Coordinates of C-alpha atoms in Angstrom, one line a residue:
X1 CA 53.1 52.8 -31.0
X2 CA 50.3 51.8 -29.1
X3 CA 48.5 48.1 -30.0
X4 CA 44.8 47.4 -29.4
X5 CA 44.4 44.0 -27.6
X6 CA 41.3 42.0 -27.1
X7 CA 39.8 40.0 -24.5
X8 CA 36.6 37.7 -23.4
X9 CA 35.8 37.8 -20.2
X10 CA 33.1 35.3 -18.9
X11 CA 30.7 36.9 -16.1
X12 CA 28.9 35.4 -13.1
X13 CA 25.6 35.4 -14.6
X14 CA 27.0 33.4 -17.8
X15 CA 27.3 36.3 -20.4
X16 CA 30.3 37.3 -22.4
X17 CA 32.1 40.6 -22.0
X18 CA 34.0 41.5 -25.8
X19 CA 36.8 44.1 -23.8
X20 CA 39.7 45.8 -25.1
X21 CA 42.8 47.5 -23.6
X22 CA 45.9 49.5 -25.5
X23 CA 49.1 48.4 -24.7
X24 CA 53.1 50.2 -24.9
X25 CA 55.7 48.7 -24.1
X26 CA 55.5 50.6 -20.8
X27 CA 52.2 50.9 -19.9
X28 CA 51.1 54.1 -18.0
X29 CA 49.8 53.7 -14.7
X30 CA 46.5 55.5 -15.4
X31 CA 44.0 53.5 -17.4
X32 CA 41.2 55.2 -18.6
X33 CA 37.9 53.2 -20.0
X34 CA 36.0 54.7 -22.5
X35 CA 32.2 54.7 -22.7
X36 CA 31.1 54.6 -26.3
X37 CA 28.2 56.2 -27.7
X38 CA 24.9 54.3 -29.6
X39 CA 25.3 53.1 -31.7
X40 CA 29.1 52.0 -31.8
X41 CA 31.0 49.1 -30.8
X42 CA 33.1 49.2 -28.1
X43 CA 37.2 49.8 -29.6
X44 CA 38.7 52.8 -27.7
X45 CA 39.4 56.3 -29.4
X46 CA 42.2 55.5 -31.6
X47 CA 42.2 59.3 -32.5
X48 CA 43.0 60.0 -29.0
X49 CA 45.4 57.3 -28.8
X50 CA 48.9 59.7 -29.1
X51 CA 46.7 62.5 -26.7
X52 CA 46.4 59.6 -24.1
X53 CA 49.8 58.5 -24.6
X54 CA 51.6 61.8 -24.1
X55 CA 50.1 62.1 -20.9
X56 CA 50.4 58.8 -19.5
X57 CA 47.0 57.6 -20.1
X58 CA 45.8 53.9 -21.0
X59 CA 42.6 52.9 -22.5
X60 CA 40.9 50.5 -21.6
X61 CA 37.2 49.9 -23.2
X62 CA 34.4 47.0 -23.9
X63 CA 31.3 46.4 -26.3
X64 CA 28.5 47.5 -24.1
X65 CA 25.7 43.9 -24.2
X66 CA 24.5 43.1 -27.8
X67 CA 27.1 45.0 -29.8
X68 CA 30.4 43.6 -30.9
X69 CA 31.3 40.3 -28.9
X70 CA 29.7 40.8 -26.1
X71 CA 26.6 38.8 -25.4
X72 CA 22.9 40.5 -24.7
X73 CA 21.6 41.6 -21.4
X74 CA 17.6 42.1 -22.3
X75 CA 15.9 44.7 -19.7
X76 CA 19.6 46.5 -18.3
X77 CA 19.9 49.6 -17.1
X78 CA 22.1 52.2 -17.2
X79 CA 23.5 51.2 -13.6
X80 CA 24.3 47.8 -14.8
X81 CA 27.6 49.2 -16.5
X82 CA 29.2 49.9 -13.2
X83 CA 29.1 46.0 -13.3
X84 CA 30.4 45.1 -16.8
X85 CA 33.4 47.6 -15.7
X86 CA 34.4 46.5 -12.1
X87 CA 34.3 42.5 -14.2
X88 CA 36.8 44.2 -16.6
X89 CA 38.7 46.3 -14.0
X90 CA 39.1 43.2 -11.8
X91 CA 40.5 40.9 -14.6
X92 CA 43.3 43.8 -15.6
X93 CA 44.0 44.0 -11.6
X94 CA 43.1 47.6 -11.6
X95 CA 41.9 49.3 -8.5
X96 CA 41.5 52.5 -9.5
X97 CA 40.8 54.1 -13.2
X98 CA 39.3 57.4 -15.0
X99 CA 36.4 56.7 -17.3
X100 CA 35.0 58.9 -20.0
X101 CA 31.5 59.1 -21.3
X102 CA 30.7 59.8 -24.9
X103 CA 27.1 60.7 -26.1
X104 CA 24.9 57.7 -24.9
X105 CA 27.7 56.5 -23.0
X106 CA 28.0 59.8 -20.8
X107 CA 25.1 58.7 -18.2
X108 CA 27.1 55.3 -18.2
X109 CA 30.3 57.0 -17.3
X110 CA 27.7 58.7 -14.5
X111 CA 26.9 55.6 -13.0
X112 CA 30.3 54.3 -12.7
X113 CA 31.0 57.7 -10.8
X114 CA 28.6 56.2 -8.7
X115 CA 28.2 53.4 -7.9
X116 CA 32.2 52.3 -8.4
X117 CA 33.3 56.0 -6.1
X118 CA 36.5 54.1 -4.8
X119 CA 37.9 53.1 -7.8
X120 CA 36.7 55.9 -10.4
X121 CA 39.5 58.4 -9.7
X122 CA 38.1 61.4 -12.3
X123 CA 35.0 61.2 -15.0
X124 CA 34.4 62.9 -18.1
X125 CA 31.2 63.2 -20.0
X126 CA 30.9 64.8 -23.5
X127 CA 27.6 66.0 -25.3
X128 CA 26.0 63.6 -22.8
X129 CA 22.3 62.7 -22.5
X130 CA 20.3 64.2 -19.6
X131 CA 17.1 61.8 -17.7
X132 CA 14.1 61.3 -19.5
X133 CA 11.5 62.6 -17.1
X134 CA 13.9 65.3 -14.9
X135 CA 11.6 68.2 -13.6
X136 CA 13.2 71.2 -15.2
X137 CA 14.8 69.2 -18.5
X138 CA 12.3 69.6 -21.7
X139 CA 13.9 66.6 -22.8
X140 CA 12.8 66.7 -26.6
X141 CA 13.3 70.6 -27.5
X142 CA 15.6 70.6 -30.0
X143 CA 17.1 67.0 -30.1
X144 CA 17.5 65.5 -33.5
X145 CA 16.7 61.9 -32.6
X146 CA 13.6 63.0 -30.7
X147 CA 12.0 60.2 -32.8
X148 CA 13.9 57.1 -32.1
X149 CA 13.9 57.9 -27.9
X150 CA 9.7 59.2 -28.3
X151 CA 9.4 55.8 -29.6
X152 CA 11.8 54.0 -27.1
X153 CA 9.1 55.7 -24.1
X154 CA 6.3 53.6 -26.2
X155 CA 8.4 50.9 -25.7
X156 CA 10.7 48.0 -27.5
X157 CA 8.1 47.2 -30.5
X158 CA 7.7 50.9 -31.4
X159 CA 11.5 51.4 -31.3
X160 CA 12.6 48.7 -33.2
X161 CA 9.2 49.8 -36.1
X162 CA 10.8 53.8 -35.7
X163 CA 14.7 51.9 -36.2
X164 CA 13.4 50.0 -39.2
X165 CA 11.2 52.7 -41.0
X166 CA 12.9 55.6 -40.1
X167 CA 16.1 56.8 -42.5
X168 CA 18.9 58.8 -40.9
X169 CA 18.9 63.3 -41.3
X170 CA 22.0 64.1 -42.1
X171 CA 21.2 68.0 -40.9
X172 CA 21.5 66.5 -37.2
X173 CA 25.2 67.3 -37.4
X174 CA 26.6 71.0 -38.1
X175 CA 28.9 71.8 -40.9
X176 CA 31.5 71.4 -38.4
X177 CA 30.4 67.8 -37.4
X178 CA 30.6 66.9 -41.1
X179 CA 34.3 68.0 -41.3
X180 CA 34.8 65.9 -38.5
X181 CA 33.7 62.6 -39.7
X182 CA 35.4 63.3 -43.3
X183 CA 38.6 64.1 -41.1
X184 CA 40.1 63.1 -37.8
X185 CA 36.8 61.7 -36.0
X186 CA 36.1 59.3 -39.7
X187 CA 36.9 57.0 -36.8
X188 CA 33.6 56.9 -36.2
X189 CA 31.9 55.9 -39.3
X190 CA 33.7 52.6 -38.4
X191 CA 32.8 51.9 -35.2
X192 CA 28.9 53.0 -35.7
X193 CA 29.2 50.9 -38.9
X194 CA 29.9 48.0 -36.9
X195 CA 27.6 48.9 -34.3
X196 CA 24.6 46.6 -35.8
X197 CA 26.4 42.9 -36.7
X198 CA 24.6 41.4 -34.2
X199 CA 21.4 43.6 -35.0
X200 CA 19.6 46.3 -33.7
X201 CA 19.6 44.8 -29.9
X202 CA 22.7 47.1 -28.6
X203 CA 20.9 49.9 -29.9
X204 CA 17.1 49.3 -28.8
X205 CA 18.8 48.3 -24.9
X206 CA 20.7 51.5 -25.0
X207 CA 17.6 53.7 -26.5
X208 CA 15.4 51.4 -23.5
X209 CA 17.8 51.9 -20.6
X210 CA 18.4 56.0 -21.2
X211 CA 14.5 56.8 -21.2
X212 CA 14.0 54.7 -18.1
X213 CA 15.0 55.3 -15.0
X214 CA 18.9 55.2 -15.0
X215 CA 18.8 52.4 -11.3
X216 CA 21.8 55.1 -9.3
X217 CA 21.4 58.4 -7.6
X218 CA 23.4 61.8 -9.3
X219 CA 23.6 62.6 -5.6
X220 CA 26.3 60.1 -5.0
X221 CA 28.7 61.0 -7.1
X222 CA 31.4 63.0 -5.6
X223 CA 34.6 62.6 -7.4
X224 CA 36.1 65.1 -9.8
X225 CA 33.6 65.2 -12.4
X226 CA 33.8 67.5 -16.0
X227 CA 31.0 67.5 -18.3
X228 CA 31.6 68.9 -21.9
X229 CA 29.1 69.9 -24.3
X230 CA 28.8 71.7 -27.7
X231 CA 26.7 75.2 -27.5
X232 CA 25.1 73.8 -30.9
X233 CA 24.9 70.2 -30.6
X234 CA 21.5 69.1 -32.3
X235 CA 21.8 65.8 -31.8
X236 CA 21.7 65.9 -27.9
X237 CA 20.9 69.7 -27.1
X238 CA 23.0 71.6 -24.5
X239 CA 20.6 72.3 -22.1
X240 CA 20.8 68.0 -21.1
X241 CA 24.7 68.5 -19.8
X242 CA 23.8 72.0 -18.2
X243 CA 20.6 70.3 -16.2
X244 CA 22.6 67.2 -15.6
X245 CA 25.6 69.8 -14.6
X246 CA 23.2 71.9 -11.9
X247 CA 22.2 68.1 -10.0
X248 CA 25.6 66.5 -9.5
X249 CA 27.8 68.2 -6.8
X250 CA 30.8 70.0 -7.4
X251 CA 30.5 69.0 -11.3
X252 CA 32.7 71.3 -13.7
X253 CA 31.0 72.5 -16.5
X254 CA 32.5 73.5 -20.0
X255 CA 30.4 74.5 -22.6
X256 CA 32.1 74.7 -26.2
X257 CA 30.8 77.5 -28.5
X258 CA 30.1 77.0 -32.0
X259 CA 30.6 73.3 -31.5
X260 CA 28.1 70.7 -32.3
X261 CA 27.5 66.6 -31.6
X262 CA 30.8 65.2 -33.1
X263 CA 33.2 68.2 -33.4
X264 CA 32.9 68.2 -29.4
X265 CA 35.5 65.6 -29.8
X266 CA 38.1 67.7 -32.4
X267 CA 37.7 70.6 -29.9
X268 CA 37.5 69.3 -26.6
X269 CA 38.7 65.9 -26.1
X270 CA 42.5 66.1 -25.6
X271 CA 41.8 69.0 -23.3
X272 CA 39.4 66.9 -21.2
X273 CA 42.5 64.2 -21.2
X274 CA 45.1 66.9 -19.7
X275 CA 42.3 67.5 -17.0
X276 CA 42.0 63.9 -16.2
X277 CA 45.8 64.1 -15.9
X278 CA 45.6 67.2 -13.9
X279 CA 42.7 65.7 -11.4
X280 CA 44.9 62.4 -10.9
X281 CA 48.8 63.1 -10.4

């Protein structure tokens, strides 16, 4: 049985890094950090925990700055997560890891790929977000939050208005997204749920950071790469992984039919574990 331990780890510039890590009795030599999505704190998948374990896979994870324990970073960038994890990497004395990227956290998995390329061994993306701006990406056809990132273009004050008037549409997520969250990805109600203790900051930085410009080039990653997406996601629409799929070299593309926003994870996440395991033994 696997626990979840947590750490605080101070950084050079005086912040707070909230970090977690699984731990067995003998840990696998693999860790694998997970990227979560926004809003959500930062505890790794626990309904991935036995998929991870049977193929010798640790997690490793932290609350991205303003959620969880982790303290704020006003005006970061997407890049500045290749930071946060080389802090964390360092203070486990790992030199090489996997990480995976899930929804918001996909173009942070990216710039690890990177910016970190001789320590990210493989890296995963599901229903990830494409850049605002990309010739060739009509970034707002068909995504259901097209409000809250139209808003995060105007900038932080008309964000954190759309955040606070705004109420959540349930019809964002497929019948098969619902299942999930009543069933084995309910996970996530708690995580997202805990998301805003320390307000809507983690949020409106993450919302801020994804429509500017992400501070690393797609053209430097070069490691095994797999990006996974769900054919009916309406949350973050396909056509984001495919674009983001067609600029990265030698990326793998899956595309999962039927499948939306959160049932990405019931149908493709274990299988995206066995091809991190496949990639790296």
């Amino acid at each position: 049985m696997l626990t979840v331990r947590e750490h605080d780890l101070e950084l050079p510039d005086g912040r707070n890094l909230h970090y977690y890590d699984t731990h067995a009795e003998n840990d696998p030599e693999l860790a694998v950090f997970w990227l979560h999505g926004s809003p959500s704190f930062g505890e790794p998948p626990a309904p991935l925990f036995e998929a991870a374990t049977a193929r010798g896979l640790r997690w490793i994870s932290y609350d991205r700055p303003s959620y969880g324990g982790s303290t704020g970073q006003p005006g970061r960038d997407v890049a500045a997560a290749a930071a946060d994890v080389a802090a964390v990497a360092r203070a486990q004395g790992l030199t090489r890891f996997a990480v995976v990227g899930y929804s918001g956290g996909g173009p942070h998995a990216l710039a690890c790929a990177a910016l970190l390329p001789d320590q990210v061994v493989a890296t995963v993306t599901l229903a990830c977000v494409g850049p605002y701006g990309a010739e060739g990406l009509d970034y707002f056809d068909g995504m259901g939050v097209d409000g809250e990132l139209k808003a995060a273009v105007q900038g932080r004050a008309a964000l954190e208005h759309e955040l606070t008037a705004a109420e959540f549409d349930p019809s964002v997520f497929t019948q098969l997204d619902h299942d999930a969250l009543r069933a084995d990805w309910s996970w996530l109600n708690i995580t997202s749920g805990k998301a805003f203790e320390q307000g809507l900051d983690g949020l409106i930085d993450d919302d801020l950071a994804t429509v500017r410009p992400w501070g690393f080039d797609l053209a430097a990653i070069n490691g095994p790469l797999l990006m996974v997406h769900g054919e009916d996601d309406r949350m973050v629409p396909a056509a984001h992984t495919r674009w983001l799929a067609d600029h990265v070299r030698g990326a793998e593309l899956r595309m999962s039919p039927g499948v939306g926003h959160i049932s990405v994870l019931s149908a493709e996440a274990e299988a995206a574990l066995e091809w991190i395991r496949t990639r790296t033994t």
